[in-house]
CSV table of C-alpha atoms and ligand atoms in Angstrom, one decimal:
chain,number,residue,atom,x,y,z
A,1,MET,CA,217.8,2.9,-56.4
A,2,THR,CA,220.4,0.7,-58.0
A,3,GLY,CA,220.0,-2.6,-59.8
A,4,HIS,CA,216.5,-1.9,-61.1
A,5,ALA,CA,217.2,0.3,-64.1
A,6,GLU,CA,216.1,-2.4,-66.6
A,7,PRO,CA,212.8,-1.7,-68.4
A,8,ILE,CA,209.8,-3.3,-66.6
A,9,HIS,CA,207.9,-6.0,-68.6
A,10,GLY,CA,206.2,-8.2,-66.1
A,11,ILE,CA,204.3,-6.9,-63.1
A,12,VAL,CA,202.7,-8.9,-60.3
A,13,VAL,CA,200.5,-7.1,-57.8
A,14,LEU,CA,199.3,-8.8,-54.6
A,15,THR,CA,196.4,-7.2,-52.8
A,16,GLY,CA,194.8,-7.8,-49.4
A,17,ALA,CA,192.0,-6.5,-47.4
A,18,GLY,CA,193.6,-3.0,-47.0
A,19,ILE,CA,192.8,-2.2,-50.6
A,20,SER,CA,189.1,-2.6,-50.0
A,21,ALA,CA,189.0,-1.0,-46.5
A,22,GLU,CA,188.2,2.5,-47.8
A,23,SER,CA,185.3,1.0,-49.8
A,24,GLY,CA,183.8,-0.1,-46.5
A,25,VAL,CA,184.8,-3.8,-46.4
A,26,PRO,CA,186.2,-4.7,-43.0
A,27,THR,CA,189.8,-6.1,-42.8
A,28,PHE,CA,190.5,-9.4,-41.0
A,29,ARG,CA,193.0,-8.7,-38.2
A,30,ALA,CA,191.0,-6.4,-36.0
A,31,SER,CA,192.3,-5.8,-32.4
A,32,ASP,CA,189.6,-8.1,-30.9
A,33,GLY,CA,191.0,-11.1,-32.9
A,34,LEU,CA,187.5,-11.8,-34.2
A,35,TRP,CA,186.3,-11.7,-37.8
A,36,CYS,CA,183.0,-9.8,-37.8
A,37,GLY,CA,182.2,-11.2,-34.3
A,38,HIS,CA,183.3,-14.8,-35.0
A,39,ARG,CA,186.3,-17.0,-34.3
A,40,VAL,CA,188.1,-17.9,-37.5
A,41,GLU,CA,187.8,-21.6,-36.7
A,42,GLU,CA,184.0,-21.3,-36.7
A,43,VAL,CA,183.5,-19.7,-40.1
A,44,ALA,CA,186.7,-20.2,-42.1
A,45,THR,CA,187.7,-23.8,-41.8
A,46,PRO,CA,186.2,-27.1,-43.3
A,47,GLU,CA,185.7,-28.4,-39.7
A,48,GLY,CA,183.6,-25.3,-38.9
A,49,TYR,CA,181.5,-25.9,-41.9
A,50,ALA,CA,181.0,-29.6,-41.1
A,51,ALA,CA,180.1,-28.7,-37.4
A,52,ASN,CA,177.6,-26.0,-38.2
A,53,PRO,CA,176.8,-25.4,-42.0
A,54,ALA,CA,173.9,-23.0,-41.1
A,55,LEU,CA,176.2,-20.6,-39.3
A,56,VAL,CA,178.9,-20.7,-42.0
A,57,GLN,CA,176.4,-20.2,-44.8
A,58,ASP,CA,174.8,-17.4,-43.0
A,59,PHE,CA,178.1,-15.7,-42.4
A,60,TYR,CA,178.9,-15.8,-46.1
A,61,ASN,CA,175.4,-14.8,-47.1
A,62,GLN,CA,175.9,-11.6,-45.0
A,63,ARG,CA,179.3,-10.9,-46.6
A,64,ARG,CA,177.8,-11.5,-50.1
A,65,ARG,CA,174.8,-9.2,-49.4
A,66,GLN,CA,177.2,-6.5,-48.2
A,67,LEU,CA,178.8,-6.4,-51.6
A,68,ALA,CA,175.8,-4.5,-52.9
A,69,GLU,CA,176.6,-1.7,-50.5
A,70,VAL,CA,180.3,-1.1,-51.6
A,71,ARG,CA,182.0,0.2,-54.7
A,72,PRO,CA,185.5,0.0,-56.1
A,73,ASN,CA,187.7,2.9,-54.8
A,74,ALA,CA,190.5,4.9,-56.4
A,75,ALA,CA,193.0,2.2,-55.7
A,76,HIS,CA,191.0,-0.5,-57.6
A,77,VAL,CA,190.5,2.0,-60.4
A,78,ALA,CA,194.2,2.9,-60.6
A,79,LEU,CA,195.1,-0.8,-61.0
A,80,ALA,CA,192.3,-1.1,-63.7
A,81,GLU,CA,193.8,1.8,-65.5
A,82,LEU,CA,197.3,0.3,-65.4
A,83,ALA,CA,195.9,-3.0,-66.8
A,84,ALA,CA,194.3,-1.0,-69.7
A,85,ARG,CA,197.5,0.7,-70.7
A,86,TRP,CA,200.2,-1.8,-69.7
A,87,GLU,CA,201.6,-3.6,-72.8
A,88,GLY,CA,203.6,-6.2,-70.9
A,89,ASP,CA,202.3,-8.9,-68.6
A,90,PHE,CA,200.4,-7.9,-65.5
A,91,LEU,CA,199.1,-10.5,-63.0
A,92,LEU,CA,196.9,-9.2,-60.3
A,93,VAL,CA,196.6,-11.7,-57.4
A,94,THR,CA,194.1,-10.8,-54.8
A,95,GLN,CA,193.5,-12.5,-51.4
A,96,ASN,CA,190.1,-10.7,-51.3
A,97,VAL,CA,187.0,-12.6,-51.9
A,98,ASP,CA,185.0,-9.4,-52.8
A,99,ASP,CA,184.4,-8.5,-56.4
A,100,LEU,CA,185.8,-4.9,-56.3
A,101,HIS,CA,188.7,-5.6,-58.7
A,102,ASP,CA,186.4,-7.4,-61.1
A,103,ARG,CA,184.0,-4.4,-61.2
A,104,ALA,CA,186.8,-1.9,-61.7
A,105,HIS,CA,188.1,-4.0,-64.6
A,106,ALA,CA,184.6,-4.4,-66.1
A,107,GLU,CA,184.4,-0.6,-66.4
A,108,ILE,CA,187.9,-0.2,-67.8
A,109,PRO,CA,188.6,-3.2,-70.0
A,110,PRO,CA,192.2,-4.5,-69.5
A,111,GLY,CA,194.9,-5.2,-72.2
A,112,ALA,CA,195.7,-8.6,-73.5
A,113,GLY,CA,198.6,-9.2,-71.0
A,114,PHE,CA,196.3,-8.9,-68.0
A,115,GLU,CA,195.1,-11.6,-65.6
A,116,LEU,CA,193.2,-11.5,-62.3
A,117,ILE,CA,193.4,-14.4,-59.9
A,118,HIS,CA,191.3,-14.6,-56.6
A,119,MET,CA,193.7,-17.0,-54.8
A,120,HIS,CA,191.3,-17.3,-51.7
A,121,GLY,CA,188.2,-17.7,-53.8
A,122,GLU,CA,185.2,-15.5,-54.4
A,123,LEU,CA,182.0,-14.7,-52.5
A,124,LEU,CA,180.1,-14.6,-55.8
A,125,LYS,CA,180.9,-18.2,-56.6
A,126,ALA,CA,179.8,-21.6,-55.2
A,127,ARG,CA,181.4,-25.0,-55.3
A,128,CYS,CA,179.9,-28.5,-55.3
A,129,THR,CA,181.3,-30.5,-52.4
A,130,ARG,CA,181.3,-33.7,-54.5
A,131,SER,CA,182.2,-32.8,-58.1
A,132,GLY,CA,184.2,-29.6,-57.4
A,133,VAL,CA,182.3,-27.8,-60.1
A,134,VAL,CA,182.3,-24.0,-59.6
A,135,MET,CA,179.5,-21.8,-60.6
A,136,ASP,CA,178.4,-18.1,-60.3
A,137,TRP,CA,176.3,-17.5,-57.1
A,138,PHE,CA,174.7,-14.2,-56.4
A,139,GLY,CA,172.0,-14.9,-53.7
A,140,ASP,CA,171.9,-16.6,-50.4
A,141,MET,CA,172.9,-20.2,-50.0
A,142,ALA,CA,170.9,-22.6,-47.7
A,143,ALA,CA,172.6,-24.7,-45.0
A,144,ASP,CA,172.1,-27.9,-47.1
A,145,GLU,CA,172.0,-26.2,-50.5
A,146,ALA,CA,171.5,-29.1,-53.0
A,147,SER,CA,174.1,-29.3,-55.9
A,148,PRO,CA,172.8,-29.4,-59.5
A,149,HIS,CA,176.1,-31.1,-60.3
A,150,HIS,CA,176.0,-34.3,-58.2
A,151,PRO,CA,173.1,-36.1,-56.5
A,152,GLN,CA,174.9,-36.3,-53.1
A,153,GLY,CA,176.6,-32.9,-53.5
A,154,ARG,CA,176.0,-29.7,-51.5
A,155,MET,CA,176.9,-26.2,-52.7
A,156,ARG,CA,179.4,-24.4,-50.4
A,157,PRO,CA,181.0,-21.0,-50.7
A,158,HIS,CA,183.9,-21.0,-53.2
A,159,ILE,CA,186.2,-19.7,-50.5
A,160,VAL,CA,189.6,-21.1,-49.5
A,161,TRP,CA,189.3,-21.9,-45.8
A,162,PHE,CA,192.2,-22.4,-43.4
A,163,GLY,CA,193.8,-25.8,-44.1
A,164,GLU,CA,192.8,-25.7,-47.8
A,165,MET,CA,195.0,-25.1,-50.7
A,166,PRO,CA,195.0,-21.6,-52.3
A,167,LEU,CA,194.0,-21.5,-56.0
A,168,ALA,CA,196.2,-21.2,-59.1
A,169,MET,CA,199.5,-21.4,-57.1
A,170,GLU,CA,201.5,-22.8,-60.1
A,171,ARG,CA,200.4,-20.0,-62.3
A,172,ILE,CA,201.2,-17.4,-59.6
A,173,GLU,CA,204.6,-18.8,-58.9
A,174,ALA,CA,205.5,-18.9,-62.6
A,175,ALA,CA,204.5,-15.2,-62.9
A,176,LEU,CA,206.6,-14.3,-59.8
A,177,ALA,CA,209.6,-16.1,-61.2
A,178,ALA,CA,209.4,-14.0,-64.4
A,179,CYS,CA,208.4,-10.6,-63.0
A,180,ASP,CA,210.4,-7.4,-62.9
A,181,LEU,CA,208.2,-5.5,-60.4
A,182,PHE,CA,206.3,-7.0,-57.4
A,183,VAL,CA,203.9,-4.7,-55.4
A,184,SER,CA,202.1,-5.9,-52.3
A,185,ILE,CA,199.2,-3.7,-51.4
A,186,GLY,CA,197.1,-3.6,-48.2
A,187,THR,CA,198.1,-7.0,-46.8
A,188,SER,CA,199.4,-7.8,-43.3
A,189,GLY,CA,201.7,-10.5,-44.7
A,190,ALA,CA,200.4,-12.8,-41.9
A,191,VAL,CA,199.0,-15.6,-44.1
A,192,TYR,CA,201.1,-18.0,-46.2
A,193,PRO,CA,201.7,-18.7,-49.0
A,194,ALA,CA,200.9,-15.1,-50.1
A,195,ALA,CA,203.3,-13.7,-47.4
A,196,GLY,CA,206.1,-15.6,-49.2
A,197,PHE,CA,205.5,-14.1,-52.6
A,198,VAL,CA,208.0,-11.2,-52.0
A,199,GLN,CA,210.8,-13.8,-51.5
A,200,LEU,CA,210.0,-15.5,-54.8
A,201,ALA,CA,210.0,-12.1,-56.6
A,202,ARG,CA,213.3,-11.3,-55.0
A,203,TYR,CA,214.9,-14.5,-56.2
A,204,ALA,CA,213.7,-13.4,-59.7
A,205,GLY,CA,215.6,-10.1,-59.2
A,206,ALA,CA,212.4,-8.1,-59.3
A,207,ARG,CA,212.0,-4.6,-57.7
A,208,THR,CA,209.8,-5.1,-54.6
A,209,VAL,CA,207.5,-2.5,-53.1
A,210,GLU,CA,205.1,-2.6,-50.2
A,211,ILE,CA,202.1,-0.2,-50.1
A,212,ASN,CA,200.3,-0.1,-46.8
A,213,LEU,CA,198.9,2.2,-44.1
A,214,GLU,CA,202.0,1.3,-42.0
A,215,PRO,CA,205.1,-0.9,-42.4
A,216,THR,CA,204.2,-4.6,-41.9
A,217,GLN,CA,206.1,-7.2,-40.1
A,218,GLY,CA,207.7,-8.2,-43.4
A,219,ALA,CA,208.6,-4.7,-44.5
A,220,ARG,CA,212.3,-5.2,-44.4
A,221,LEU,CA,211.9,-7.8,-47.2
A,222,PHE,CA,210.9,-5.1,-49.7
A,223,ASP,CA,213.2,-2.7,-51.5
A,224,GLU,CA,210.8,0.2,-50.9
A,225,GLY,CA,207.8,1.0,-48.8
A,226,VAL,CA,205.1,3.5,-49.6
A,227,TYR,CA,202.9,4.3,-46.6
A,228,GLY,CA,199.5,5.9,-46.6
A,229,PRO,CA,195.9,5.1,-47.4
A,230,ALA,CA,195.6,2.9,-50.5
A,231,THR,CA,193.2,5.4,-52.3
A,232,GLU,CA,196.1,7.9,-52.3
A,233,ALA,CA,199.2,5.8,-52.3
A,234,VAL,CA,198.3,3.3,-55.1
A,235,PRO,CA,197.2,5.9,-57.8
A,236,ALA,CA,200.3,8.0,-57.0
A,237,PHE,CA,202.7,5.1,-57.3
A,238,PHE,CA,201.3,3.7,-60.6
A,239,ARG,CA,200.9,7.2,-62.2
A,240,ASP,CA,204.6,7.5,-62.2
A,241,LEU,CA,205.3,4.1,-63.6
A,242,GLN,CA,206.3,4.2,-67.3
A,243,THR,CA,204.8,2.0,-69.9
B,1,LIG,P1,194.6,-8.2,-42.9
B,1,LIG,O1,193.4,-7.8,-42.2
B,1,LIG,O2,195.5,-9.2,-42.2
B,1,LIG,O3,195.5,-7.0,-43.2
B,1,LIG,C1,195.1,-5.8,-43.7
B,1,LIG,C2,196.3,-4.9,-44.0
B,1,LIG,O4,195.7,-3.8,-44.7
B,1,LIG,C3,197.0,-4.4,-42.8
B,1,LIG,O5,198.4,-4.5,-43.0
B,1,LIG,C4,196.6,-2.9,-42.7
B,1,LIG,O6,197.7,-2.1,-42.2
B,1,LIG,C5,196.3,-2.6,-44.2
B,1,LIG,N1,195.4,-1.5,-44.4
B,1,LIG,C6,194.2,-1.2,-43.7
B,1,LIG,N2,193.6,-0.2,-44.2
B,1,LIG,C7,194.3,0.2,-45.3
B,1,LIG,C8,194.2,1.3,-46.2
B,1,LIG,N3,193.2,2.1,-46.2
B,1,LIG,N4,195.2,1.5,-47.1
B,1,LIG,C9,196.2,0.7,-47.1
B,1,LIG,N5,196.4,-0.4,-46.3
B,1,LIG,C10,195.5,-0.6,-45.4
B,1,LIG,O7,194.2,-8.8,-44.3
B,1,LIG,P2,194.9,-9.6,-45.4
B,1,LIG,O8,196.4,-9.4,-45.3
B,1,LIG,O9,194.3,-9.5,-46.7
B,1,LIG,O10,192.1,-15.3,-45.9
B,1,LIG,O11,194.6,-11.1,-44.8
B,1,LIG,C11,195.0,-12.2,-45.5
B,1,LIG,C12,194.0,-13.3,-45.5
B,1,LIG,O12,193.8,-13.6,-44.1
B,1,LIG,C13,192.7,-13.1,-46.0
B,1,LIG,O13,192.7,-13.3,-47.5
B,1,LIG,C14,191.9,-14.0,-45.4
B,1,LIG,C15,192.4,-13.9,-44.0
B,1,LIG,O14,192.3,-14.9,-43.1
B,1,LIG,C16,191.1,-16.2,-46.2
B,1,LIG,O15,189.9,-15.8,-46.1
B,1,LIG,C17,191.5,-17.5,-46.7
């Protein structure tokens, strides 16, 4: 490698469904084009929710219940261990709505320079449709779940649906502009804006690495590729990274 001999201070890691796959959470882009038996438009758009709130709530109720059956794997733990020992800045951006990163970091408390952003929302949070207030939510949500925050409001999953704006984009872009290392783990790179993060990191002069089961459609945008199951490839990659 040339051009990346500088010491690393700022790290940005982007994760996708592939990091949770070995925990038993299904990925999105299965060969049948369906998401757990549903068309994406039905369950992951504001229009789908408006047309059939019962179906949409039931879909996310099932996903939320499934969280009780899965645990963080060695890849989540490796990132939590890195966050505990890393003295520079470390922003972990996940597209996943599960809480497996959160649980890994709860067991291994991170250092001061660490931050976790769920850019596509979280299954264990709900949002008021009128006030926008977000609150923790651990059980099922009814089709017409009343909001405690607004008399005409309803509670909906705090999930970024297609056509909605991902969360905390300014913060993420600022970290990408300042990072020295960008690692994309277990994401197909099919959904923007996350798929464009590698370009922003490259403009910043960062070393860019893709970790995946196989090269993705954007693999050529990365300086390096590490290919194998996340539970093996992620711990191995970060073990060698010097603080
Ligand atoms: P995808 O399902 O599109 O891609 C999963 C990626 O993980 C693929 O590139 C697989 O090769 C890789 N993969 C699978 N198993 C793996 C393993 N054990 N180890 C390493 N890699 C593995 O999921 P995402 O890229 O996360 O958005 O999808 C992005 C967004 O599209 C999601 O956040 C979701 C979806 O629509 C919203 O819900 C808003």
